[in-house]
Short mmCIF file of C-alpha atoms and ligand atoms in Angstrom, two decimals:
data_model
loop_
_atom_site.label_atom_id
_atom_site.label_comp_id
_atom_site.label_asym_id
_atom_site.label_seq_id
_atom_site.Cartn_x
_atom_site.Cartn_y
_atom_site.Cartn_z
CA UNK J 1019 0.00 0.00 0.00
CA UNK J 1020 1.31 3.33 -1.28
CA UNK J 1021 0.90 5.93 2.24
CA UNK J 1022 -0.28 8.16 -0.39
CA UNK J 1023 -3.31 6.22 -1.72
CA UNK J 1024 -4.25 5.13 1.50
CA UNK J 1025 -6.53 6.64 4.52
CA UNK J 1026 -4.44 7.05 7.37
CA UNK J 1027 -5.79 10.32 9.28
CA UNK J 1028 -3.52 10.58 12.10
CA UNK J 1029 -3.94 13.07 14.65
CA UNK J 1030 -1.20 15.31 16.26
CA UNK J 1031 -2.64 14.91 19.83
CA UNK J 1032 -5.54 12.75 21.18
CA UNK J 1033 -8.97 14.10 22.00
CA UNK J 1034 -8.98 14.93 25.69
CA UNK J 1035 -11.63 12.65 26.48
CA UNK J 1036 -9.37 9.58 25.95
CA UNK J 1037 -8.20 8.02 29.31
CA UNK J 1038 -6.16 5.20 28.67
CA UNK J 1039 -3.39 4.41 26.27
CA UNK J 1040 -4.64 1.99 23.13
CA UNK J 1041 -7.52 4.65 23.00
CA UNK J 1042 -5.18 7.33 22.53
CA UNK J 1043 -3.24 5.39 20.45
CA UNK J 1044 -5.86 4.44 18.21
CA UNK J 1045 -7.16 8.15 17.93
CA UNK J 1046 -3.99 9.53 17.12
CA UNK J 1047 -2.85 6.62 14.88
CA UNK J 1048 -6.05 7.02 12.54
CA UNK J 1049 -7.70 3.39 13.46
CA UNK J 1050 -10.81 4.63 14.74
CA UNK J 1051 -13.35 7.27 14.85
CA UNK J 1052 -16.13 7.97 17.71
CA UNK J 1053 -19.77 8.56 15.98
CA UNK J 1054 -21.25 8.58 19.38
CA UNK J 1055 -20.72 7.13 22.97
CA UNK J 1056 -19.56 3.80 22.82
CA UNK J 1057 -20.03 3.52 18.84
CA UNK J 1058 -17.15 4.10 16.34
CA UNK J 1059 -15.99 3.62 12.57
CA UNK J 1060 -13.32 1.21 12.02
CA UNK J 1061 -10.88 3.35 9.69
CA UNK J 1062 -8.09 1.04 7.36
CA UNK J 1063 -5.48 0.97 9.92
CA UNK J 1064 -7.58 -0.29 12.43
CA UNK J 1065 -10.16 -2.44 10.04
CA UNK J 1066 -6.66 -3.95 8.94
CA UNK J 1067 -6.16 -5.07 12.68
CA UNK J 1068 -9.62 -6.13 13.41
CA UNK J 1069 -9.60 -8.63 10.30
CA UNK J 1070 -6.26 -10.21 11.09
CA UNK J 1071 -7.17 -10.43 15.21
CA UNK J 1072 -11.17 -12.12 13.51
CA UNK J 1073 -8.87 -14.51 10.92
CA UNK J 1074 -6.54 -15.97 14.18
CA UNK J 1075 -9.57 -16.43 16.25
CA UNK J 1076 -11.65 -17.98 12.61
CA UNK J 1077 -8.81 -20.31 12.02
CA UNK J 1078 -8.62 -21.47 15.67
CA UNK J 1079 -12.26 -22.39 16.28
CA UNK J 1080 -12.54 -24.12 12.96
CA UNK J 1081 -9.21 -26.00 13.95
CA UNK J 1082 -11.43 -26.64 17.81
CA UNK J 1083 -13.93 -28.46 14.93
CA UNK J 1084 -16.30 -25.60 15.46
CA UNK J 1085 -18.55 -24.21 12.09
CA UNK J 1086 -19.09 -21.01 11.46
CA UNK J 1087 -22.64 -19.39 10.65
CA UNK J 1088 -23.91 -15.86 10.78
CA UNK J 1089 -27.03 -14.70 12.68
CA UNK J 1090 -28.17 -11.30 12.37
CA UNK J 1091 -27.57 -8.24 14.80
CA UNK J 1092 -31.53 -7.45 15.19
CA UNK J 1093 -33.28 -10.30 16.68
CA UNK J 1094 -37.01 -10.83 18.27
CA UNK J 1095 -38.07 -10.65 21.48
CA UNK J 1096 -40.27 -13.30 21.32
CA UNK J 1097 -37.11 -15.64 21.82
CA UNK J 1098 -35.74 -13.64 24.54
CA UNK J 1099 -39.49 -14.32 25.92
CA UNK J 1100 -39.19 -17.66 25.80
CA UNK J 1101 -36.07 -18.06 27.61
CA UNK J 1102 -36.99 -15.29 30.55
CA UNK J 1103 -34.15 -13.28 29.77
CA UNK J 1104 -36.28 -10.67 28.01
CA UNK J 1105 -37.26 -9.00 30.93
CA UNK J 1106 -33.57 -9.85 32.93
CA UNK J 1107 -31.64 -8.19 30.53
CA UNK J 1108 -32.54 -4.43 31.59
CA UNK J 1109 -31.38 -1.62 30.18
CA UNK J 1110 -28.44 -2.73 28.99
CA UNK J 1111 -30.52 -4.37 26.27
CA UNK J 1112 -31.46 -1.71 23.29
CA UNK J 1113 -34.79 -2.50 22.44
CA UNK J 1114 -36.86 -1.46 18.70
CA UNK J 1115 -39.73 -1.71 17.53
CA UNK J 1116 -40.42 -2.15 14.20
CA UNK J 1117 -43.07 -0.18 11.46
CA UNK J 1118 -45.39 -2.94 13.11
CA UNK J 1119 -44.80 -2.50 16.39
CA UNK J 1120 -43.35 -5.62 16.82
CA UNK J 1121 -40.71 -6.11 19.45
CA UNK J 1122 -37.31 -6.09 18.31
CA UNK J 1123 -33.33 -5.83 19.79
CA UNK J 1124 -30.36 -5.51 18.74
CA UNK J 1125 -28.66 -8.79 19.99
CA UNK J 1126 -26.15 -8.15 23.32
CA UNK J 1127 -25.44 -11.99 22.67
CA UNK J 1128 -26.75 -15.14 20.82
CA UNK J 1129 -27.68 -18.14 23.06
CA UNK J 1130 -31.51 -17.91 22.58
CA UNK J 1131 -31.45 -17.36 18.40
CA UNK J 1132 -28.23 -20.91 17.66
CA UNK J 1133 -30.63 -22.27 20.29
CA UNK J 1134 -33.64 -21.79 18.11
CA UNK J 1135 -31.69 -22.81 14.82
CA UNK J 1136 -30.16 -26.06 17.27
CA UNK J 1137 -33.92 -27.07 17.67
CA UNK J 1138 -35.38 -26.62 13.72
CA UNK J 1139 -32.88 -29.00 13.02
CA UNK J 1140 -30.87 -31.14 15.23
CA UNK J 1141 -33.34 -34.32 16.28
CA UNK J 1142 -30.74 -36.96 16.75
CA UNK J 1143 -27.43 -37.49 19.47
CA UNK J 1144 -25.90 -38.98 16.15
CA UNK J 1145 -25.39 -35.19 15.25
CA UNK J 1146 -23.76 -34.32 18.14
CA UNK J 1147 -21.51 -32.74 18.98
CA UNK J 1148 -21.95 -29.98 17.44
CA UNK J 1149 -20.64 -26.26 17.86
CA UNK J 1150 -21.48 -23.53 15.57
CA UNK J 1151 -19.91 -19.99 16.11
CA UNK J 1152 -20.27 -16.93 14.30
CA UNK J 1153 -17.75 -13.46 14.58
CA UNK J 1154 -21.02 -10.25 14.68
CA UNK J 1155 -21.65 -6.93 15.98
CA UNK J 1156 -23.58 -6.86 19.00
CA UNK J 1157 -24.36 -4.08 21.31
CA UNK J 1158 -24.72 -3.29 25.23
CA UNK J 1159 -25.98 -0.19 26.06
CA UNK J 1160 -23.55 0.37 29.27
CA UNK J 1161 -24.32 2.94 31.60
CA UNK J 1162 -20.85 4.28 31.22
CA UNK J 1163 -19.06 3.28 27.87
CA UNK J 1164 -15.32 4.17 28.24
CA UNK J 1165 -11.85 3.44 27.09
CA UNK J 1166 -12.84 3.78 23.50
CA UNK J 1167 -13.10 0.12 21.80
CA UNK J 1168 -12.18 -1.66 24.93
CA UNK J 1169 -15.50 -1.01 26.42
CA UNK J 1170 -17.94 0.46 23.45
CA UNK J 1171 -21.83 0.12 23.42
CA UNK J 1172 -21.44 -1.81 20.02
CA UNK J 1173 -18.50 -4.12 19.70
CA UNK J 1174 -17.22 -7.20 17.74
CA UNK J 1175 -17.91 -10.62 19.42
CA UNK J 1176 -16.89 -13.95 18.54
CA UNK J 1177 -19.01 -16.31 19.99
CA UNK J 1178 -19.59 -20.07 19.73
CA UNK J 1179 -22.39 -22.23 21.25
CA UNK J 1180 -21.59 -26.12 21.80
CA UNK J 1181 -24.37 -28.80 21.81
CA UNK J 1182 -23.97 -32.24 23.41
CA UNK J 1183 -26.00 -35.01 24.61
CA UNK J 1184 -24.66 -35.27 28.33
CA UNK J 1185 -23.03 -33.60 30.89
CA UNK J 1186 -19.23 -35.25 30.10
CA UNK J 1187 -19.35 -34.64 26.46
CA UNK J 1188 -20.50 -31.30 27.24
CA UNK J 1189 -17.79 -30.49 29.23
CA UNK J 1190 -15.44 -32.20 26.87
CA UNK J 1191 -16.40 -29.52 24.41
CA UNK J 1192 -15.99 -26.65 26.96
CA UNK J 1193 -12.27 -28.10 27.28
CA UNK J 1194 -11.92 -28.05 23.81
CA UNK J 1195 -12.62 -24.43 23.63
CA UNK J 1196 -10.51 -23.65 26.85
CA UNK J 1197 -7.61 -25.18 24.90
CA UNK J 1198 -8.35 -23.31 21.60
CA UNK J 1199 -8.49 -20.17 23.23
CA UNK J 1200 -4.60 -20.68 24.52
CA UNK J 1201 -3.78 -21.14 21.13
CA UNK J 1202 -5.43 -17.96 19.98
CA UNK J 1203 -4.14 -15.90 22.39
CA UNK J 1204 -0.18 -17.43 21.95
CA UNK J 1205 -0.87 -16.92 18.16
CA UNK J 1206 -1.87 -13.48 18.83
CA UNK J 1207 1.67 -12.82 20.68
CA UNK J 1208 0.17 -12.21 23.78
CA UNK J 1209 -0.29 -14.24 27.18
CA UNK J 1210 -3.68 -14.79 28.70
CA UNK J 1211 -4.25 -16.27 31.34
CA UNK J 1212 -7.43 -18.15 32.19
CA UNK J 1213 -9.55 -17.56 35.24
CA UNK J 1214 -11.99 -19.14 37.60
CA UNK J 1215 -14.87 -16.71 36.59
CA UNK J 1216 -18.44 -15.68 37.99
CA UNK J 1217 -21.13 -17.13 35.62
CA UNK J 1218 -23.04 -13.47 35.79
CA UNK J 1219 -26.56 -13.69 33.42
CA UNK J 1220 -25.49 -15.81 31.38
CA UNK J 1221 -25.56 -18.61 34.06
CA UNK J 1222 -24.11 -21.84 34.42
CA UNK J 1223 -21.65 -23.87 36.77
CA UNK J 1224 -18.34 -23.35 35.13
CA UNK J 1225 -16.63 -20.39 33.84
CA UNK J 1226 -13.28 -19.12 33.06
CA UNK J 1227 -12.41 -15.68 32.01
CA UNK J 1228 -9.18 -15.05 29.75
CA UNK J 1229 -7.10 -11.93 31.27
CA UNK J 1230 -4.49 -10.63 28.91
CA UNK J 1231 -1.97 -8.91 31.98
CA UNK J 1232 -1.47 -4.95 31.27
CA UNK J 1233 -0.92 -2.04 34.06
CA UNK J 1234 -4.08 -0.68 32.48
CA UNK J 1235 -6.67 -3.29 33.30
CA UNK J 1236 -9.97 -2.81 34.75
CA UNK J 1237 -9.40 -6.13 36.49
CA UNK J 1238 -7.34 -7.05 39.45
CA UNK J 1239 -5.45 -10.21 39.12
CA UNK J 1240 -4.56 -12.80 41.77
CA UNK J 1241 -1.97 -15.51 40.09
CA UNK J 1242 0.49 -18.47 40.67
CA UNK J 1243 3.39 -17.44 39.01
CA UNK J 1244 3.78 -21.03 37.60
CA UNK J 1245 0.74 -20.65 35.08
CA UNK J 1246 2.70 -17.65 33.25
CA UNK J 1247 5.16 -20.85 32.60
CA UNK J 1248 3.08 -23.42 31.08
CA UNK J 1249 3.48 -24.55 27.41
CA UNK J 1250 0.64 -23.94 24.91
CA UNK J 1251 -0.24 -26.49 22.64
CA UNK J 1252 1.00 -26.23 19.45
CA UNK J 1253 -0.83 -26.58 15.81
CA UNK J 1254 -0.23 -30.46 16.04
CA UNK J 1255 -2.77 -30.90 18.54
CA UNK J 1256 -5.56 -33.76 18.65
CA UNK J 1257 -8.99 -31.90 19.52
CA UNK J 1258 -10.28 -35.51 19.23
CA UNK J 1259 -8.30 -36.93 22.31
CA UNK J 1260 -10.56 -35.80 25.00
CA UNK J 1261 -8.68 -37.29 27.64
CA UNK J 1262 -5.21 -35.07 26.65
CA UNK J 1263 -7.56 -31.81 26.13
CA UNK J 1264 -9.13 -32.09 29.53
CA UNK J 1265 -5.10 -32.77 31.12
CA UNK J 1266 -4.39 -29.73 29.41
CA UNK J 1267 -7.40 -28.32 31.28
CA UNK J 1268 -6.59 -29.30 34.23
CA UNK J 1269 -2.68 -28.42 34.29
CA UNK J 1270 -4.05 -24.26 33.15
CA UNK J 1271 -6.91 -24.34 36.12
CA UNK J 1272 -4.63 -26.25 39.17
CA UNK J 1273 -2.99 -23.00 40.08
CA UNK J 1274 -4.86 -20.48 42.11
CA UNK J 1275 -6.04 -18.20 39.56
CA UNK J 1276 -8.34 -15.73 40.24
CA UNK J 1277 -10.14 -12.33 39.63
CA UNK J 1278 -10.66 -9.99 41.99
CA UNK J 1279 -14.37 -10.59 41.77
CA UNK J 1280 -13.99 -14.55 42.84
CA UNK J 1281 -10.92 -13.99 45.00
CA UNK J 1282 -10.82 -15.82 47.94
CA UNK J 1283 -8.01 -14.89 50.64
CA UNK J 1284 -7.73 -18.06 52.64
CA UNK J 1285 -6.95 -19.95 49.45
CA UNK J 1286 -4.20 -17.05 47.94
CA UNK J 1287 -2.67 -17.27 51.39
CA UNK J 1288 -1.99 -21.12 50.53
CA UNK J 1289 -0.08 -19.64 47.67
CA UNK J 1290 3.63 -19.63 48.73
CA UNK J 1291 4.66 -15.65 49.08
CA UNK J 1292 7.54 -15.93 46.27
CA UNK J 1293 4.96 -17.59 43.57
CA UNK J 1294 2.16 -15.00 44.52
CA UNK J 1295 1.64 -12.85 41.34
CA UNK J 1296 -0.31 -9.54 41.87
CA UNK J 1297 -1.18 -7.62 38.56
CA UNK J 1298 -3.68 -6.03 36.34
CA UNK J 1299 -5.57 -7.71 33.56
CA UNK J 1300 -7.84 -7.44 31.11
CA UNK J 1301 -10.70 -9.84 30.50
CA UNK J 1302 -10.79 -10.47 26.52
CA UNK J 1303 -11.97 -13.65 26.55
CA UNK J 1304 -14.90 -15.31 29.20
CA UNK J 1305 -16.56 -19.61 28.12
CA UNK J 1306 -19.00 -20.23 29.97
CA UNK J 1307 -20.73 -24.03 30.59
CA UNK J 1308 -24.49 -23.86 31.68
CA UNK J 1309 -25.99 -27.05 30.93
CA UNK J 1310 -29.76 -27.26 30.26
CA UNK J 1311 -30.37 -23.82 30.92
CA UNK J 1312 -31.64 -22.00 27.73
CA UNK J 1313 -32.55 -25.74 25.82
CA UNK J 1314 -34.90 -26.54 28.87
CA UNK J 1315 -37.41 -23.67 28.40
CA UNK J 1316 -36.78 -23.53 24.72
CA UNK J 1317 -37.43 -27.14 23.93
CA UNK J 1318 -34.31 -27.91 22.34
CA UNK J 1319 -34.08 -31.84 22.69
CA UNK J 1320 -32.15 -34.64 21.09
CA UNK J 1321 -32.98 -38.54 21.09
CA UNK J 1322 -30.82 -40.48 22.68
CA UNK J 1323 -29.28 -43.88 21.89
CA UNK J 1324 -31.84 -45.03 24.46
CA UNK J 1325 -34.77 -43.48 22.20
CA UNK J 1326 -35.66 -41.04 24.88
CA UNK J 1327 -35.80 -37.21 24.65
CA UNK J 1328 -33.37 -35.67 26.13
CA UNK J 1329 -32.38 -31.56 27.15
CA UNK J 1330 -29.35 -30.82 25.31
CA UNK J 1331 -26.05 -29.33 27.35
CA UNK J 1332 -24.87 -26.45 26.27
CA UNK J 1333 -21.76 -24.13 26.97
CA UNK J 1334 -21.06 -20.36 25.01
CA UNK J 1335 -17.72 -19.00 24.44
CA UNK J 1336 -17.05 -15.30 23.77
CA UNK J 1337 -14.12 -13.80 22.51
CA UNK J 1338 -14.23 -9.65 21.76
CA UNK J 1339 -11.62 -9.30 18.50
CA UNK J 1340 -12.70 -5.19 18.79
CA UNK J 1341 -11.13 -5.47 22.49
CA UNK J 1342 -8.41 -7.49 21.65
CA UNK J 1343 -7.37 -4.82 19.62
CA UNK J 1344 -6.84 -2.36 21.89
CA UNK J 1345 -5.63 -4.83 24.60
CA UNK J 1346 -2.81 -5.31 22.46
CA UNK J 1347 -2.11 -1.81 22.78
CA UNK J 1348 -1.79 -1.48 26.06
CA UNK J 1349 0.25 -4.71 26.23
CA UNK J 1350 2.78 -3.33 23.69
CA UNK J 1351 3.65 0.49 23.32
CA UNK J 1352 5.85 2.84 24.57
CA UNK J 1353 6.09 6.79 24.61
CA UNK J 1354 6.22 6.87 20.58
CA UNK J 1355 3.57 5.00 19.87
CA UNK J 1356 2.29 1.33 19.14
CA UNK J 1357 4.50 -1.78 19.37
CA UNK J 1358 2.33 -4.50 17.52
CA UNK J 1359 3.32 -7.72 18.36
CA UNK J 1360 5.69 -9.61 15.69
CA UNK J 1361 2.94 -12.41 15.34
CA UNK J 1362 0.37 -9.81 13.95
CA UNK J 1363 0.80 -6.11 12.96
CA UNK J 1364 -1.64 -4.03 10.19
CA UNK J 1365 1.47 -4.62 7.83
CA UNK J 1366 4.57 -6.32 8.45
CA UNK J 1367 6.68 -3.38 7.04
CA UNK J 1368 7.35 0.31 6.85
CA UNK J 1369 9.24 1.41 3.97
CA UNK J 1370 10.34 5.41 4.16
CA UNK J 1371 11.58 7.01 1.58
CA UNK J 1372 13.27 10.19 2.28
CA UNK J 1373 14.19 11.96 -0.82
CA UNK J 1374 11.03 11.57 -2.87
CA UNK J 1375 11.55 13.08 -6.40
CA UNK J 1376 15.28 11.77 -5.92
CA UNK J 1377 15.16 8.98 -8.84
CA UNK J 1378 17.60 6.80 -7.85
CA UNK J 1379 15.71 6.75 -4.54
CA UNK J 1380 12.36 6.31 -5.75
CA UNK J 1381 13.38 3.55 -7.98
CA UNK J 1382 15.12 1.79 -4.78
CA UNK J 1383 11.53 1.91 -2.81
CA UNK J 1384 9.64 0.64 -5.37
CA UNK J 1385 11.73 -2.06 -6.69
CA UNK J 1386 11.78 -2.67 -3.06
CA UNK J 1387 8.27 -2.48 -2.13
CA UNK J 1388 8.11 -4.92 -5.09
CA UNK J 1389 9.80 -7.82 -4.40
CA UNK J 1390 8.33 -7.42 -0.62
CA UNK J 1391 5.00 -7.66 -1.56
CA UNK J 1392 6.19 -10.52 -4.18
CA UNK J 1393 8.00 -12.28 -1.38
CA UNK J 1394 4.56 -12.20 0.47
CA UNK J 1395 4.95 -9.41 2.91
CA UNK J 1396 2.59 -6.49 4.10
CA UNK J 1397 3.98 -3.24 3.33
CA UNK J 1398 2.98 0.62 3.54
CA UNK J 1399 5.00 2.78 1.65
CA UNK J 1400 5.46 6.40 3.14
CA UNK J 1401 6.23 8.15 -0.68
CA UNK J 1402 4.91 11.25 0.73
CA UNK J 1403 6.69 14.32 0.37
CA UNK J 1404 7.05 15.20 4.32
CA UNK J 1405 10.17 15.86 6.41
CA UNK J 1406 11.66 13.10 7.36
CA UNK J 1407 10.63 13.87 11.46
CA UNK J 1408 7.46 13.37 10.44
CA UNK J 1409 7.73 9.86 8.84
CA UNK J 1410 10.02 8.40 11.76
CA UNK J 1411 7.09 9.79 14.02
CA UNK J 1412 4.38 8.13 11.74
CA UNK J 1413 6.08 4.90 11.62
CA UNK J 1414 6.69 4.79 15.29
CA UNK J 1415 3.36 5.82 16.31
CA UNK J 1416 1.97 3.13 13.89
CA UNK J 1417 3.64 0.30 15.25
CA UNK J 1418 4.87 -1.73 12.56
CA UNK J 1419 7.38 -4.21 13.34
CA UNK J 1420 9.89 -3.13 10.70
CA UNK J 1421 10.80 0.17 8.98
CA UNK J 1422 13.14 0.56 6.33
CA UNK J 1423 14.38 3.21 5.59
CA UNK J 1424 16.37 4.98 2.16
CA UNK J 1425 17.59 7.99 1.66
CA UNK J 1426 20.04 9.04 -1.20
CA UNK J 1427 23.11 8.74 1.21
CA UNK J 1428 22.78 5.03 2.22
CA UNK J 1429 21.83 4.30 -1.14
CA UNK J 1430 25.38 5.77 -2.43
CA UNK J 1431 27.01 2.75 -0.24
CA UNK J 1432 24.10 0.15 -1.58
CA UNK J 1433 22.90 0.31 1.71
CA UNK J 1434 19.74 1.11 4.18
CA UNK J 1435 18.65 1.50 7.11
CA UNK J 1436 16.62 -1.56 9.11
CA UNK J 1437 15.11 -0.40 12.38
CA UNK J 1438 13.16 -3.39 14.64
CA UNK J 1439 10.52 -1.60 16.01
CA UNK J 1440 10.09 -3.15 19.22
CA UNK J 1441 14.10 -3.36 20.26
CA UNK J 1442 14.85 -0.31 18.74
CA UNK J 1443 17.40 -1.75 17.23
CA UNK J 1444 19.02 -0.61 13.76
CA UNK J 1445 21.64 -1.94 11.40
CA UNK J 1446 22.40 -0.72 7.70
CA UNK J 1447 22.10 -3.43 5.51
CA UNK J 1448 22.34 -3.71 1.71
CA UNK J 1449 18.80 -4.69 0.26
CA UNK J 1450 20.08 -8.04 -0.66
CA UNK J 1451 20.52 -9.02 3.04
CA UNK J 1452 17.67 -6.83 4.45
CA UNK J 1453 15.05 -9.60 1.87
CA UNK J 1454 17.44 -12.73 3.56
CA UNK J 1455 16.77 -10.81 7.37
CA UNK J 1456 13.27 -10.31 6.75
CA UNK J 1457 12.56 -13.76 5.17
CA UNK J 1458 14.20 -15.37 8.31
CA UNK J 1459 12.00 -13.17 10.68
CA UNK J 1460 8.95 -14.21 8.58
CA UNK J 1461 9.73 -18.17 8.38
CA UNK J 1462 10.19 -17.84 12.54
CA UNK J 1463 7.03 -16.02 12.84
CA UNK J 1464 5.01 -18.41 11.15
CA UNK J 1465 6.35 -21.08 12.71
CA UNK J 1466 5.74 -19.44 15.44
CA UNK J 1467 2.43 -18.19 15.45
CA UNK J 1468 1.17 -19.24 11.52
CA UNK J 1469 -1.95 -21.21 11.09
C1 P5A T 410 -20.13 -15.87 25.67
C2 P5A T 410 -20.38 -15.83 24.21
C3 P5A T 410 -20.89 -13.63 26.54
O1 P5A T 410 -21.57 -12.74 26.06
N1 P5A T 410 -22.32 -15.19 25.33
C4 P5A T 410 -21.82 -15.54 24.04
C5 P5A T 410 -21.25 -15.10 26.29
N2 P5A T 410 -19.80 -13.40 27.28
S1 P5A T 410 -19.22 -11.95 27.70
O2 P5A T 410 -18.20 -12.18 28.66
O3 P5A T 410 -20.27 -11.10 28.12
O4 P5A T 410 -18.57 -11.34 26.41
C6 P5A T 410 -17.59 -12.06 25.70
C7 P5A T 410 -16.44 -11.16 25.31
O5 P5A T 410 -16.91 -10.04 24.55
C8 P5A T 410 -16.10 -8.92 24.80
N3 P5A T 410 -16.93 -7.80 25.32
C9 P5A T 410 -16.76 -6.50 24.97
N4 P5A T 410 -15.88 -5.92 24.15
C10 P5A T 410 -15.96 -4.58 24.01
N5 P5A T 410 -16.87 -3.81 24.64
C11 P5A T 410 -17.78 -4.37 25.48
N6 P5A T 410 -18.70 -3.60 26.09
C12 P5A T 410 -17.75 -5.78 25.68
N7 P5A T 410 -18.48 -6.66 26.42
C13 P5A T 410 -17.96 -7.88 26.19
C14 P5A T 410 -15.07 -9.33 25.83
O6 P5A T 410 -13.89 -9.71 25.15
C15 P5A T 410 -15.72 -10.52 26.49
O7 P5A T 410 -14.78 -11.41 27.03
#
């Protein structure tokens, strides 16, 4: 992408209104826009983000064998009816009527409609299991929407709804998502560490809330120091060996791990002093297992291999790409701007040029640009004509892991310059070896962190 074709509106300072960091950062940086409280535009940069953040999540859950689908944002109330939770919800719930006064909503969250499309089809255990997830816009009117995208009034939700015949193979699939949701968050670059949550209204018996640890968070965080040490799974793994999913489980929930919502003294005190890990967090990820609870008063029943009708057990798993976003900003900046993690970045490279009009210049950037984007790699190219100031601060503020940079001096040696955003470190390098650096970083990353 050529920085001047594109839609980058940066701004030189950040709306007073903006409290914390990533919604600074994303003012400033041109990724979003407020329209009102709690709503806002996704502009390039940060549409480019949201995608990538929906695509690791996508390729996780399908990998978890869930299916994707796509259920609408405005649902009726007569399901909410039918599972109580139309009068529960409150005013966090934005209600509509439509041009026949029927009653409409604009979905906070999905249970009641995959339960209804569960019941118009499923009839049979020999379908089961089954989990269908879909990534939508839903929307919470919060009493006090804040920290821009982090907590908005509309926001981006994956969430996925499991279906089993019994209890064990119910919780078998909550596992399964438990253990996909590591592997998202490693793949996102970031560590998140799952907690023993409160079920809140969406009910149910077990629950686990996924805190990604940043001085920022809205959550206080009580921790074994071990669990920051355990290995995540990597690509190889067998969803369909239920008994090495749940160990997995089991090793990520035997520390003391806790919010400060479900914190419980007497058990951190167990905690040995030197393992005790006090921090800040914030929750980007909650799964929650309820059982019967929404399939009961909806009627959504399977036959058994015994013939017999039977409830079917449910769990839902939520995952907010629109917060990720701007967790990963608070996780990774510093007083220039945005440090994107390696594993996932709007584009992979900055390339500055800082004589435009300067032909032997130009010609360097775009045969350069070329064979990057040839090779496979993401690149904005800053052929403005500003002062060179101003593109080190762009690129900076923007985050990008690598910026390369060529001006007319370098050039004379065959040489430029190769700054790593997030060490700071630079080296000049002739173009030849900055492709061979770059394709090494690449093959590591998606080894790393690649589908
Ligand atoms: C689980 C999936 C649920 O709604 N029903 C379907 C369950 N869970 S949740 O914890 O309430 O939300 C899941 C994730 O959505 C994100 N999220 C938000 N993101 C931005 N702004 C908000 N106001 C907001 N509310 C929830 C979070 O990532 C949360 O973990």
């Amino acid at each position: 992408m050529y920085l001047s074709k594109y839609f980058l509106p940066v701004l030189k300072e950040a709306p007073r209104e903006a409290e914390i960091v990533s919604h600074q950062l994303m003012l400033r940086a041109g990724m979003i826009k407020q329209q009102s409280a709690g709503i806002y535009s996704w502009l390039p940069l940060g549409l480019k983000m949201l995608r990538k953040v929906e695509q690791v999540i996508r390729e996780e859950q399908n990998r978890a064998g869930a299916v994707e689908v796509l259920m609408p944002t405005i649902q009726s109330a007569d399901l909410w009816r039918e599972s109580g939770r139309y009068d529960d919800y409150g005013k966090e719930m934005l209600r509509i009527q439509d041009r026949h006064e029927r009653d409409m909503l604009f979905g906070p969250t999905n249970e009641e409609m995959i339960t209804d499309i569960f019941r118009s089809y499923v009839r049979s255990y020999k379908d089961l299991p089954l989990n269908l997830y879909h990534i939508q816009w839903k929307f919470r009117d919060e009493v006090r929407p804040r920290f821009g995208v982090m907590r908005g009034r509309e926001f981006f939700m994956k969430d996925a709804y499991s279906f089993d015949l019994d209890e064990p193979s119910s919780r078998a699939a909550y596992y399964r998502m438990f253990v996909s949701y590591l592997r998202t968050f490693d793949r996102l670059g970031v560590t998140a560490v799952p907690m023993r949550a409160d079920t809140g209204p969406i009910g149910g018996d077990l629950s686990h809330e996924f805190l990604i640890l940043a001085d920022t968070g809205e959550s206080e965080v009580f921790c074994h120091g071990d669990t920051m040490k355990l290995p995540v799974p990597d690509r190889n793994i067998d969803y369909s060996d239920d008994a090495a999913i749940e160990g997995i489980f089991k090793d990520w929930t035997s520390n003391y791990a806790r919010t400060d919502e479900m914190h419980d003294e007497n058990l951190w005190n167990e905690v040995a002093e030197g393992d005790r890990m006090n921090a800040r967090g914030i929750e980007v990820g909650h799964i929650f297992h309820f059982g019967t609870k929404y399939s009961e008063p909806m009627g959504a029943k399977v036959t058994g291999p015994d013939g017999k009708d039977h409830d079917v057990y449910m769990g839902s798993y939520g995952i907010g790409p629109s917060r990720v976003v701007a967790a990963l900003i608070e996780a990774g900046h510093d007083e220039n701007g945005i440090i994107w993690p390696d594993s996932i970045a709007p584009f992979d490279v900055g390339l500055i040029n800082l004589r435009v009009g300067d032909e032997a210049v130009d010609t360097a950037c775009v045969d350069l640009y070329n064979q990057l984007t040839n090779a496979g790699f993401d690149v904005l190219y800053d052929d403005t004509d500003g002062r060179a100031g101003g593109k080190f601060a762009l690129a900076d503020l923007i985050g990008l892991p690598w910026q390369l940079i060529i001006g007319p001096r370098g050039l004379k040696n065959g040489e430029i310059e190769v700054k790593h955003r997030a060490t700071g470190e630079r080296e000049n390098l002739t173009m030849e070896a900055t492709m061979n650096k770059l394709t090494a970083w690449q093959k590591d990353v998606n080894e790393r962190f690649g589908g």
